[in-house]
Amino acid sequence: MTSTDGAVDVRAAEPPSGRPSSGWPLLASELTVLFRRRRTWAMMLALAAVPVLMAIAVRASSAVPPGRGPAFLDRITQNGLFVGVTAMLVCVPLFLPLTVGVVAGDTIAGEAGLGTLRYLLVAPAGRVRLLLVKYAGAAAFCIVAPLVVALAGAGIGAALFPVGPVTLLSGDVITPEEAVVRLVLVAAYLTVSLLGLSAVGLFLSTLTDVPVGAMAATIVASVVSQVLGELPQLEWLHPWLFSHYWFGFADLLRQPIAWDSFGNNALLQAGYIAVFGALAYGRFVTKDILS
Amino acid sequence: MTRKWLRWMPAVAVPAVIAAAALAGSLPASAGDPLPAKTPAEVLALVAQHTAPSLSGTLEQTSQIGLPELPQAGASSGSGAASVLELLSGPHTARVFLDGPSNVRVQVLDRLAERNAVRSGDQVWLYSSKDNTATHLTLPAGAGHSRDFGQYKHPDAGMHGVMPTPEELAERLLAAADATTEVAVLPEVNVAGRAAYNLVITPRTEGTLIGSVSIAVDGQSGLPLSVELKARGQEEPAFKLAFTSLTLEAPDASLFAFSPPPGATVKEIQVPAHGTGPLGKGHRPMHGTESGVVPDAVDPGAVPPDAVPPDAVEPGTIPPDAVRPDYRNPNGGLPRPTVTGTGWETVVEFPASPASAEAGAMVSGDPLLQQAAVAVPGGRLFSTAVVNVLFTDDGRVFAGSVPADRLLTAAAAR
């Protein structure tokens, strides 16, 4: 065991046993590993490419008539900040769940697949803490991913199109500074939206030693949830689907802001975190770690 | 082994707690202080005396009146009738801001879009974010009071040129309605967190599609909080409009100051100036016969100060026998209709005219409406759970909250 310690030395920096360790060093190392990964960078670049491609396409073509393409697309030419909103809208159904699914599905199964999991668990009571740290890492990615889309969109929009007062859905006009605040709020909304999916991914990740399986299962879960949400026959089920409020971020673009959907969404996602967190706990602490 | 089961306990307990919380949340919350018991007349009086409120609230509408589900997003692109149908069918959420009778803002919250109606004084703006169009119109003077409560009052009440007290009004309405309608106050309900009287109007006849109409009246302010229309034999309400949240405070004044956003297409609509609406028309001859020449400007009965704002909650306060077509359509868009039957069994007939022919052509022309209207002997029947409309082939239109065969009988009788 000692011979392989070097392979995981980054994360083995644990305080001496005897008092409960805080887990902060573990979290720091988890975040470092996550955001140093080339895969994470590739995913963030892919996300940033969405607004860039969109802005260039709109810039190169003639004006988009209202009501065609995704919502807000016709506003881009008038105001570059709308690139951020439109790009987030486009990313919500597939790209964001896809990247989050990869990160969340990889959490436990990735370590198991690499054979590094048991070295992470040498400390007593390490499993719960490791689960928390892994989830915190996935949550950090949920914070970063929508922000990348929003900021890349606002940046490319400001570069290619005029930036001025922004028209909200209600027809009221706000200053660009306020609009940036709204943009960050929308990104925060999407972060909250993705936390439930991350919890599902964490649980799925404890079930298997094959990270690709957990990633695929998480992405499938997000697709299934959205498909079920489209079926009117299952209307009773809709408020319980974690994707139910995903498009509710438009409520942040009204005047005054309708906070109801933000609150409902947060409550729903908290429920998913509780249920799938408990499931992941039950599975992970009773699991025989063989790798 | 037991230790292992213990680890799974949270996974069992958490869903159980959530299920329990969801169940507890769906149970009607018990109100703190029960409202003092009131008779139907007293509740009606409470509604009648409620003054123009300042409020911000969220209204939720659900309807299952048997219309085909129209795509929500298609609202602004369809024809006028289709967008009205779209508003009536399917669920909608709207935010309402009221500050006195003449500052109103209604926002219909669509998915990734919004439709706005803003009124500030005599300036009205309509804005749709979907196609970024704004419509502006200036209301003729006095139009703000065209929907005040006076127009629903018993015809006798205006004869003396004196506004009856709300209590008198309620008594008269109930007396007039009693033969056809049962009005009762059921155990109080909780709407938008407020204790409310549950006024239930049930037709005494079997010859109507309407099962019952329930109106929740706020126990403190008298504001109608929800209207629920049940079709005969249906458990779920065919139409429900209710506040889900409500604060009785003046909203931010900036909400009513609307100017079209840059880049929006702006349309101007000219509103023809006409009297002071149905009330003015109804009153002036009465005063003329009574006291000779009374100048319009000092007409004492025309505009009572406690005008009810034109909010969407009000229709529930209309007693069935007061809904006469001549009140609804004072400007004569359709020719004067004939009414057969009484009370709930009323059938309205619009004779053949260009306007009704146009309506008929619209029904047969619009694919969405065509889907809803079925061919019957002698015409097309537009049928919903609570209203049937028959467009006969010779251009007449029959409408009523009655079974379809009654409309057919009425059409065949002439």
XYZ file of C-alpha atoms in Angstrom:
705
model
C 0.000 0.000 0.000
C 2.759 2.341 0.900
C 4.425 1.699 -2.387
C 1.547 3.262 -4.307
C 1.077 6.205 -1.968
C 2.975 8.379 -4.369
C 0.276 8.016 -6.982
C -2.289 9.765 -4.831
C -0.048 11.996 -2.780
C -1.956 15.104 -3.789
C -5.019 13.930 -1.971
C -3.468 11.928 0.796
C -2.508 15.149 2.552
C -4.745 14.467 5.504
C -4.426 15.821 9.007
C -3.166 13.371 11.578
C -5.897 11.155 12.937
C -7.122 11.674 16.453
C -9.355 14.666 15.787
C -12.027 14.873 13.117
C -10.490 16.216 9.949
C -12.230 19.029 8.199
C -11.846 17.755 4.685
C -10.848 21.160 3.333
C -7.465 19.976 2.028
C -9.238 17.089 0.364
C -11.710 19.483 -1.239
C -8.921 21.764 -2.404
C -7.097 18.890 -4.008
C -10.313 17.597 -5.579
C -10.993 20.999 -7.145
C -7.407 21.272 -8.325
C -7.554 17.873 -9.965
C -10.966 18.599 -11.518
C -10.048 21.956 -13.006
C -6.579 20.881 -14.091
C -7.995 18.063 -16.103
C -7.768 18.477 -19.821
C -11.233 16.952 -20.135
C -12.744 19.679 -17.944
C -11.064 22.342 -20.024
C -12.270 20.746 -23.232
C -15.842 20.726 -21.953
C -15.667 24.349 -20.900
C -14.221 25.306 -24.256
C -17.030 23.433 -25.994
C -19.554 25.315 -23.867
C -17.889 28.630 -24.654
C -17.960 27.750 -28.347
C -21.770 27.734 -28.356
C -22.240 31.514 -27.895
C -19.233 32.266 -30.084
C -20.572 30.222 -32.997
C -24.023 31.678 -32.490
C -22.775 35.259 -32.472
C -20.637 34.759 -35.558
C -23.497 33.064 -37.414
C -25.902 35.887 -36.603
C -23.297 38.493 -37.440
C -22.551 36.885 -40.800
C -26.202 36.477 -41.801
C -28.934 39.000 -42.295
C -31.188 40.134 -39.469
C -33.204 37.391 -37.834
C -36.929 38.067 -37.967
C -38.666 37.926 -34.578
C -40.226 34.633 -33.628
C -37.797 32.438 -35.555
C -35.057 30.318 -34.033
C -34.612 30.120 -30.291
C -36.166 32.872 -28.190
C -34.150 36.093 -27.956
C -32.155 35.254 -31.120
C -33.644 38.216 -32.964
C -32.541 40.565 -30.165
C -28.866 39.755 -30.550
C -28.266 42.199 -33.368
C -29.738 44.997 -31.258
C -27.878 44.097 -28.120
C -24.821 41.884 -27.737
C -25.646 40.928 -24.158
C -28.476 38.774 -25.462
C -25.886 36.370 -26.872
C -25.282 35.173 -23.319
C -28.970 34.601 -22.634
C -29.608 32.887 -25.963
C -26.574 30.660 -25.564
C -27.665 29.593 -22.085
C -31.115 28.863 -23.463
C -29.598 26.670 -26.160
C -27.308 24.901 -23.695
C -29.966 24.073 -21.103
C -31.533 20.980 -22.681
C -28.389 19.155 -23.781
C -24.941 20.707 -23.469
C -25.041 21.655 -19.798
C -26.570 18.316 -18.649
C -24.044 16.540 -20.853
C -21.007 18.153 -19.272
C -22.449 17.927 -15.775
C -23.251 14.269 -16.413
C -19.634 13.618 -17.344
C -18.313 15.323 -14.211
C -20.901 13.880 -11.809
C -20.766 10.398 -13.287
C -17.023 10.368 -12.967
C -16.939 11.284 -9.260
C -16.751 7.881 -7.569
C -16.689 5.532 -10.534
C -13.713 7.386 -11.989
C -11.639 6.754 -8.889
C -12.825 3.157 -8.769
C -11.957 2.696 -12.423
C -8.470 4.082 -11.902
C -7.991 1.923 -8.854
C -7.370 4.936 -6.622
C -10.571 4.771 -4.595
C -9.302 2.596 -1.770
C -6.342 4.854 -1.171
C -8.699 7.761 -0.723
C -10.520 5.762 1.925
C -7.676 4.865 4.235
C -8.736 7.469 6.777
C -11.460 6.462 9.279
C -14.954 7.748 8.454
C -13.497 8.699 5.133
C -16.351 7.559 2.960
C -18.923 10.172 3.945
C -16.373 12.918 3.690
C -15.161 11.688 0.346
C -18.749 11.598 -0.922
C -19.303 15.180 0.248
C -16.068 16.370 -1.304
C -16.860 14.645 -4.579
C -20.304 16.221 -4.653
C -18.825 19.617 -3.841
C -16.500 19.205 -6.803
C -19.408 18.420 -9.126
C -21.307 21.403 -7.692
C -18.328 23.641 -8.374
C -18.464 22.579 -11.982
C -22.201 23.374 -11.999
C -21.297 26.902 -10.911
C -18.566 27.353 -13.470
C -20.241 25.840 -16.542
C -23.209 28.256 -16.907
C -20.944 31.172 -16.016
C -18.597 30.200 -18.831
C -21.501 30.241 -21.290
C -22.864 33.535 -19.960
C -19.559 35.376 -19.866
C -18.323 34.008 -23.181
C -21.665 35.046 -24.674
C -21.607 38.523 -23.185
C -17.985 38.942 -24.241
C -18.398 37.875 -27.856
C -21.691 39.775 -28.024
C -20.047 42.960 -26.809
C -17.275 42.458 -29.343
C -19.514 41.912 -32.367
C -22.692 43.848 -31.596
C -23.614 47.123 -29.964
C -24.260 47.013 -26.238
C -26.943 49.226 -24.867
C -30.042 49.235 -22.690
C -31.579 45.784 -22.535
C -35.265 45.095 -23.148
C -36.729 42.608 -20.709
C -39.573 40.231 -21.493
C -41.992 42.659 -19.866
C -40.986 45.367 -22.310
C -39.184 47.385 -19.658
C -35.675 48.557 -20.349
C -32.701 48.218 -17.991
C -29.141 49.471 -18.155
C -26.298 47.201 -19.335
C -24.950 47.017 -15.774
C -28.270 45.727 -14.467
C -28.378 43.368 -17.436
C -25.054 41.822 -16.440
C -26.481 41.262 -12.954
C -29.472 39.505 -14.530
C -27.111 37.430 -16.649
C -25.235 36.254 -13.553
C -28.580 35.557 -11.848
C -29.615 33.376 -14.788
C -26.309 31.519 -14.534
C -26.963 31.025 -10.807
C -30.424 29.710 -11.641
C -28.894 27.168 -14.014
C -26.358 26.186 -11.354
C -29.201 25.410 -8.970
C -31.025 23.581 -11.769
C -28.084 21.273 -12.350
C -27.458 20.385 -8.695
C -30.213 17.756 -8.701
C -28.770 16.112 -11.779
C -25.342 16.119 -10.110
C -26.793 14.254 -7.138
C -28.329 11.694 -9.479
C -24.939 11.359 -11.160
C -23.192 10.931 -7.827
C -25.521 8.090 -6.887
C -25.161 6.388 -10.258
C -21.423 6.767 -9.904
C -21.426 4.765 -6.672
C -23.154 1.879 -8.418
C -20.427 1.008 -10.863
C -16.695 0.882 -11.380
C -17.041 1.902 -15.014
C -17.080 5.717 -15.173
C -18.399 5.839 -18.747
C -21.432 3.852 -17.652
C -22.229 6.282 -14.866
C -21.754 9.280 -17.166
C -24.002 7.825 -19.843
C -26.631 6.855 -17.290
C -26.648 10.385 -15.858
C -27.069 11.967 -19.281
C -29.803 9.464 -20.118
C -31.522 10.406 -16.857
C -31.588 14.055 -17.904
C -32.957 13.190 -21.346
C -35.599 10.866 -19.897
C -36.659 13.534 -17.428
C -37.090 16.067 -20.212
C -38.975 13.647 -22.445
C -41.350 12.762 -19.608
C -41.808 16.484 -19.048
C -43.080 16.852 -22.602
C -45.798 14.223 -22.292
C -49.117 15.794 -21.335
C -50.411 12.412 -20.167
C -47.956 12.516 -17.268
C -48.942 15.962 -16.073
C -49.178 14.807 -12.443
C -45.544 13.786 -12.593
C -44.180 16.988 -14.103
C -43.661 19.009 -10.905
C -41.517 16.153 -9.597
C -39.095 15.983 -12.521
C -35.753 17.619 -11.887
C -35.887 19.235 -15.314
C -39.298 20.778 -14.627
C -38.056 24.301 -13.899
C -35.043 24.291 -16.202
C -36.548 26.860 -18.554
C -37.964 28.889 -15.692
C -34.893 31.110 -15.769
C -36.878 33.369 -18.088
C -38.680 34.551 -14.953
C -35.490 36.365 -14.020
C -35.848 38.411 -17.205
C -39.182 39.883 -16.211
C -39.855 43.152 -14.477
C -40.219 42.825 -11.542
C -38.331 39.547 -11.210
C -40.638 36.615 -10.548
C -38.756 34.774 -7.819
C -41.340 31.985 -7.471
C -39.712 29.693 -9.979
C -36.277 30.272 -8.454
C -37.608 29.237 -5.062
C -39.585 26.288 -6.390
C -36.598 25.143 -8.383
C -34.281 25.390 -5.372
C -36.746 23.382 -3.271
C -37.091 20.705 -5.939
C -33.346 20.403 -6.428
C -32.832 20.254 -2.653
C -35.234 17.322 -2.604
C -33.242 15.538 -5.294
C -30.000 16.255 -3.446
C -31.493 14.821 -0.247
C -32.927 11.693 -1.870
C -30.030 10.814 -4.128
C -27.475 11.948 -1.567
C -29.026 9.517 0.909
C -29.089 6.789 -1.714
C -25.469 7.445 -2.600
C -24.588 7.345 1.092
C -26.416 4.059 1.582
C -24.714 2.534 -1.397
C -21.246 3.935 -0.840
C -20.836 3.140 2.859
C -22.087 -0.410 2.421
C -20.091 -1.034 -0.724
C -17.154 -3.421 -0.817
C -14.365 -1.319 -2.220
C -12.249 -3.679 -4.261
C -10.362 -1.214 -6.361
C -25.962 -7.083 8.868
C -28.087 -4.719 10.987
C -25.346 -2.151 10.620
C -25.631 -2.412 6.871
C -29.366 -1.846 7.003
C -28.813 1.159 9.215
C -26.760 2.761 6.466
C -29.677 2.521 4.093
C -32.012 4.152 6.570
C -31.518 7.723 5.255
C -32.308 6.553 1.742
C -35.646 5.288 3.027
C -36.313 8.081 5.487
C -35.683 11.015 3.161
C -38.285 10.061 0.527
C -40.707 9.258 3.342
C -40.191 12.723 4.845
C -40.622 14.369 1.441
C -43.777 12.379 0.757
C -45.147 13.353 4.151
C -44.314 17.004 3.555
C -45.918 16.928 0.111
C -49.031 15.349 1.586
C -49.181 17.875 4.392
C -48.727 20.678 1.893
C -51.618 19.519 -0.246
C -54.009 19.429 2.693
C -55.995 22.622 3.122
C -54.224 24.770 5.643
C -56.403 25.520 8.607
C -57.017 29.214 8.906
C -56.065 30.855 12.160
C -59.200 32.791 12.947
C -62.438 31.562 11.462
C -64.349 34.282 9.670
C -67.608 35.441 11.218
C -70.539 33.592 9.697
C -72.293 35.507 6.953
C -75.376 34.939 4.841
C -75.069 34.968 1.054
C -76.563 38.479 1.000
C -73.956 39.724 3.433
C -71.154 38.198 1.389
C -72.506 39.775 -1.792
C -72.709 43.100 0.021
C -69.114 42.643 1.101
C -68.136 42.200 -2.551
C -70.194 45.176 -3.640
C -68.721 47.593 -1.123
C -65.093 46.670 -1.690
C -63.255 49.679 -2.980
C -60.787 49.849 -5.807
C -57.825 48.094 -4.273
C -54.125 48.442 -4.637
C -52.686 44.999 -4.998
C -50.013 42.871 -6.528
C -50.810 39.264 -7.053
C -50.310 36.208 -9.160
C -53.288 34.688 -10.864
C -53.353 31.140 -12.040
C -55.847 29.897 -14.556
C -56.653 26.346 -15.394
C -59.353 25.347 -17.785
C -60.723 22.141 -19.108
C -63.653 23.438 -21.051
C -63.142 20.925 -23.792
C -61.320 23.183 -26.219
C -58.452 21.645 -28.128
C -55.116 22.355 -26.501
C -53.551 25.127 -28.468
C -49.802 25.561 -28.501
C -49.000 28.194 -25.900
C -46.303 29.793 -27.946
C -48.540 30.350 -30.932
C -50.459 33.089 -29.214
C -49.336 36.154 -31.039
C -49.163 34.705 -34.514
C -52.701 33.359 -34.687
C -55.847 35.234 -35.508
C -57.585 37.350 -32.892
C -60.096 34.643 -32.082
C -57.389 32.018 -31.834
C -55.423 34.068 -29.339
C -58.537 34.595 -27.237
C -59.156 30.857 -27.341
C -55.541 30.295 -26.455
C -55.985 32.458 -23.362
C -59.109 30.541 -22.383
C -57.739 27.072 -22.942
C -54.883 25.520 -21.089
C -53.095 26.788 -18.016
C -51.859 30.327 -17.660
C -50.125 32.354 -15.047
C -50.488 36.076 -14.886
C -49.270 38.751 -12.573
C -51.643 41.551 -11.771
C -50.669 44.928 -10.398
C -53.384 47.384 -9.449
C -53.078 50.828 -7.991
C -56.458 52.429 -7.790
C -58.933 52.097 -10.633
C -56.820 53.550 -13.405
C -53.352 52.074 -12.912
C -53.359 48.484 -14.036
C -50.707 46.136 -15.283
C -51.358 42.546 -16.276
C -48.518 40.281 -17.312
C -49.331 36.931 -18.870
C -46.276 34.825 -18.157
C -45.672 32.545 -21.097
C -42.766 30.188 -21.447
C -39.773 32.359 -22.405
C -42.155 35.135 -23.362
C -44.585 37.557 -21.856
C -47.655 39.521 -22.852
C -48.243 42.799 -21.104
C -51.180 45.114 -20.776
C -50.371 48.352 -19.004
C -52.844 51.068 -18.254
C -51.899 54.342 -16.673
C -54.715 56.852 -16.656
C -56.097 56.930 -20.182
C -52.931 55.532 -21.746
C -52.987 51.841 -22.576
C -50.051 49.841 -23.877
C -50.089 46.257 -25.006
C -46.743 44.578 -25.457
C -45.843 41.112 -26.640
C -42.251 40.024 -26.161
C -42.614 37.178 -28.634
C -42.704 39.380 -31.718
C -41.551 42.538 -29.928
C -44.640 44.537 -30.819
C -46.253 47.274 -28.799
C -49.768 48.599 -29.300
C -50.811 51.952 -27.975
C -54.274 53.339 -27.494
C -55.762 56.248 -25.661
C -58.975 55.583 -23.840
C -61.815 58.032 -24.289
C -62.590 60.062 -21.208
C -64.628 58.235 -18.619
C -64.071 54.819 -20.125
C -62.315 53.747 -16.986
C -65.575 53.451 -15.221
C -67.423 51.521 -17.855
C -67.200 48.356 -15.828
C -68.216 49.675 -12.474
C -70.591 47.698 -10.413
C -73.566 49.846 -11.291
C -74.045 48.244 -14.646
C -74.898 44.925 -13.067
C -77.548 46.285 -10.795
C -81.173 45.483 -11.068
C -82.902 47.555 -13.725
C -85.267 49.068 -11.141
C -82.416 50.398 -9.093
C -81.509 53.133 -11.490
C -85.035 54.483 -11.825
C -84.639 56.795 -8.910
C -81.176 57.894 -9.895
C -79.877 56.833 -6.513
C -77.216 54.221 -5.998
C -78.604 51.479 -3.787
C -76.496 50.489 -0.831
C -74.523 47.306 -1.349
C -76.780 45.531 1.103
C -79.910 46.498 -0.813
C -78.265 45.554 -4.036
C -77.318 42.135 -2.700
C -80.823 41.518 -1.394
C -82.349 42.442 -4.730
C -79.947 40.311 -6.692
C -80.655 37.325 -4.490
C -84.394 37.866 -4.647
C -84.267 38.080 -8.425
C -82.060 35.038 -8.693
C -83.848 32.899 -6.167
C -86.309 31.315 -8.571
C -83.596 29.905 -10.775
C -80.551 29.758 -8.592
C -79.477 28.514 -5.248
C -76.914 30.731 -3.562
C -75.141 29.415 -0.513
C -72.079 30.186 1.545
C -70.119 26.990 2.039
C -67.403 26.491 4.663
C -64.651 29.006 4.214
C -61.718 28.295 1.967
C -58.123 29.413 1.906
C -57.016 31.206 -1.226
C -53.524 32.652 -1.578
C -53.094 32.285 2.173
C -56.178 34.343 2.965
C -59.380 33.156 4.590
C -62.237 33.579 2.165
C -65.998 33.078 2.057
C -66.956 30.408 -0.428
C -70.001 31.635 -2.261
C -71.489 28.856 -4.362
C -74.101 29.486 -7.008
C -75.952 26.419 -8.200
C -78.581 26.482 -10.933
C -81.876 24.969 -9.876
C -82.553 23.701 -13.381
C -81.263 20.608 -15.117
C -81.357 22.304 -18.502
C -77.959 23.937 -18.332
C -74.390 22.793 -18.721
C -73.269 24.759 -15.678
C -72.958 22.634 -12.571
C -71.976 25.356 -10.147
C -70.026 28.540 -9.832
C -67.926 29.089 -6.725
C -66.506 32.450 -5.838
C -64.053 32.848 -2.995
C -64.506 36.260 -1.397
C -61.737 37.590 0.773
C -63.078 37.806 4.310
C -61.349 41.099 5.040
C -61.444 43.158 1.885
C -64.342 41.637 -0.028
C -62.143 41.142 -3.060
C -63.048 38.068 -5.105
C -60.013 35.792 -4.871
C -61.032 32.949 -7.099
C -63.732 31.968 -9.523
C -64.405 28.353 -10.258
C -66.794 27.112 -12.860
C -67.896 23.511 -12.773
C -69.696 21.852 -15.621
C -72.596 19.573 -14.785
C -71.328 16.139 -13.832
C -67.660 17.114 -13.818
C -65.575 16.743 -10.728
C -62.705 18.951 -11.890
C -63.526 22.612 -12.473
C -63.982 23.418 -16.135
C -62.492 26.826 -15.559
C -60.669 28.197 -12.581
C -59.078 31.548 -12.052
C -57.503 32.099 -8.677
C -54.912 34.175 -6.926
C -51.962 32.096 -5.810
C -50.319 35.006 -4.069
C -51.646 38.389 -3.143
C -50.479 41.451 -1.268
C -52.843 44.344 -0.764
C -50.216 47.027 -1.063
C -49.643 49.597 -3.732
C -47.107 48.276 -6.232
C -44.136 50.311 -7.364
C -45.386 53.265 -9.391
C -42.713 52.730 -12.041
C -44.544 49.561 -13.105
C -47.274 51.637 -14.690
C -44.953 53.927 -16.604
C -44.536 52.033 -19.829
C -42.830 53.216 -22.947
C -42.178 50.954 -25.901
C -38.697 49.463 -25.861
C -36.301 50.529 -28.589
C -36.599 48.387 -31.684
C -40.186 47.374 -31.028
C -42.857 47.666 -33.690
C -45.380 50.193 -32.435
C -48.987 50.220 -33.573
C -51.460 52.977 -32.809
C -55.100 52.099 -32.377
C -57.695 54.861 -32.509
C -60.490 54.309 -30.066
C -63.699 55.990 -31.192
C -64.928 58.313 -28.492
C -68.361 57.320 -27.313
C -70.306 58.417 -24.247
C -69.300 56.923 -20.971
C -69.899 53.322 -21.846
C -72.979 51.254 -21.177
C -73.687 52.898 -17.875
C -73.873 56.375 -19.321
C -76.100 55.225 -22.113
C -78.384 53.453 -19.722
C -78.691 56.395 -17.407
C -79.130 59.435 -19.516
C -82.597 58.701 -20.840
C -83.724 57.913 -17.335
C -82.581 61.237 -16.052
C -84.049 62.918 -19.048
C -87.519 61.651 -18.321
C -87.199 62.270 -14.668
C -85.845 65.747 -14.259
C -85.765 67.294 -17.645
C -82.421 68.384 -18.997
C -79.474 67.315 -16.935
C -76.108 68.306 -18.345
C -73.808 65.378 -18.810
C -71.049 66.980 -16.824
C -73.020 67.040 -13.607
C -74.862 63.780 -14.154
C -74.843 62.474 -10.589
C -75.405 58.831 -11.344
C -73.008 58.378 -14.195
C -69.764 57.767 -12.415
C -69.982 56.566 -8.852
C -66.743 57.052 -6.967
C -66.398 53.491 -5.801
C -65.848 52.134 -9.262
C -64.679 48.564 -9.368
C -61.466 48.205 -11.355
C -61.697 46.274 -14.575
C -59.878 43.285 -13.274
C -60.485 39.812 -14.495
C -61.896 38.587 -11.230
C -65.099 40.499 -11.533
C -67.137 38.414 -13.957
C -67.982 36.061 -11.153
C -70.065 38.735 -9.510
C -72.487 38.901 -12.391
C -75.726 37.172 -11.502
C -77.009 35.022 -14.327
C -80.032 37.122 -15.114
C -78.005 40.284 -15.365
C -75.841 39.012 -18.186
C -77.895 40.346 -21.009
C -76.251 40.661 -24.367
C -77.224 44.306 -24.654
C -75.045 45.034 -21.645
C -72.164 43.128 -23.081
C -72.023 44.697 -26.469
C -73.158 48.286 -26.307
C -71.392 49.325 -29.475
C -73.360 46.996 -31.671
C -70.659 44.804 -33.197
C -73.387 42.246 -33.823
C -77.024 43.054 -34.501
C -79.316 43.091 -31.505
C -79.850 39.461 -30.558
C -83.034 37.817 -29.451
C -83.164 35.939 -26.211
C -85.254 32.882 -25.575
C -85.558 30.989 -22.349
C -84.868 32.429 -18.936
C -82.179 32.269 -16.345
C -79.657 29.535 -16.856
C -81.493 28.105 -19.849
C -81.181 31.300 -21.853
C -80.424 30.855 -25.525
C -79.140 33.880 -27.396
C -79.815 34.118 -31.071
C -77.908 36.440 -33.374
C -79.806 36.862 -36.657
C -78.014 36.497 -39.948
C -75.822 39.510 -40.613
C -72.428 40.315 -42.071
C -70.901 40.156 -38.596
C -72.303 36.740 -37.751
C -71.472 35.479 -41.219
C -67.954 36.677 -40.634
C -67.855 34.804 -37.335
C -69.162 31.692 -39.054
C -66.612 31.996 -41.827
C -63.907 32.400 -39.242
C -64.954 29.181 -37.529
C -64.990 27.237 -40.767
C -61.836 28.928 -42.036
C -59.496 28.720 -39.088
C -58.045 25.218 -38.899
C -57.789 25.303 -35.125
C -61.378 26.391 -34.690
C -62.487 23.987 -37.343
C -61.059 21.208 -35.285
C -63.184 22.324 -32.368
C -66.418 22.774 -34.321
C -68.281 19.680 -35.425
C -70.779 19.462 -38.256
C -74.372 18.948 -37.125
C -77.603 18.906 -39.158
C -78.072 22.468 -40.362
C -74.775 23.960 -39.280
C -71.619 23.664 -37.244
C -71.568 23.219 -33.506
C -68.807 24.679 -31.397
C -69.070 22.706 -28.228
C -67.335 23.085 -24.888
C -68.048 21.773 -21.442
C -69.851 24.943 -20.360
C -70.976 26.738 -23.514
C -72.367 25.592 -26.832
C -72.402 27.792 -29.915
C -74.248 26.794 -33.073
C -73.491 28.441 -36.408
C -76.358 27.577 -38.715
C -75.840 27.298 -42.444
C -78.161 30.269 -43.034
C -75.903 32.535 -41.002
C -77.617 32.652 -37.648
C -75.704 32.058 -34.446
C -77.148 30.454 -31.332
C -75.300 30.408 -28.063
C -76.044 29.296 -24.552
C -74.921 27.256 -21.596
C -77.407 24.599 -22.594
C -77.159 21.121 -24.093
C -76.541 21.116 -27.822
C -79.956 19.671 -28.718
C -81.638 22.692 -27.148
C -79.719 24.938 -29.526
C -80.698 22.705 -32.427
C -84.343 22.844 -31.344
C -84.160 26.608 -31.087
C -82.608 26.827 -34.533
C -85.201 24.516 -36.052
C -88.089 26.436 -34.462
C -87.603 29.474 -36.675
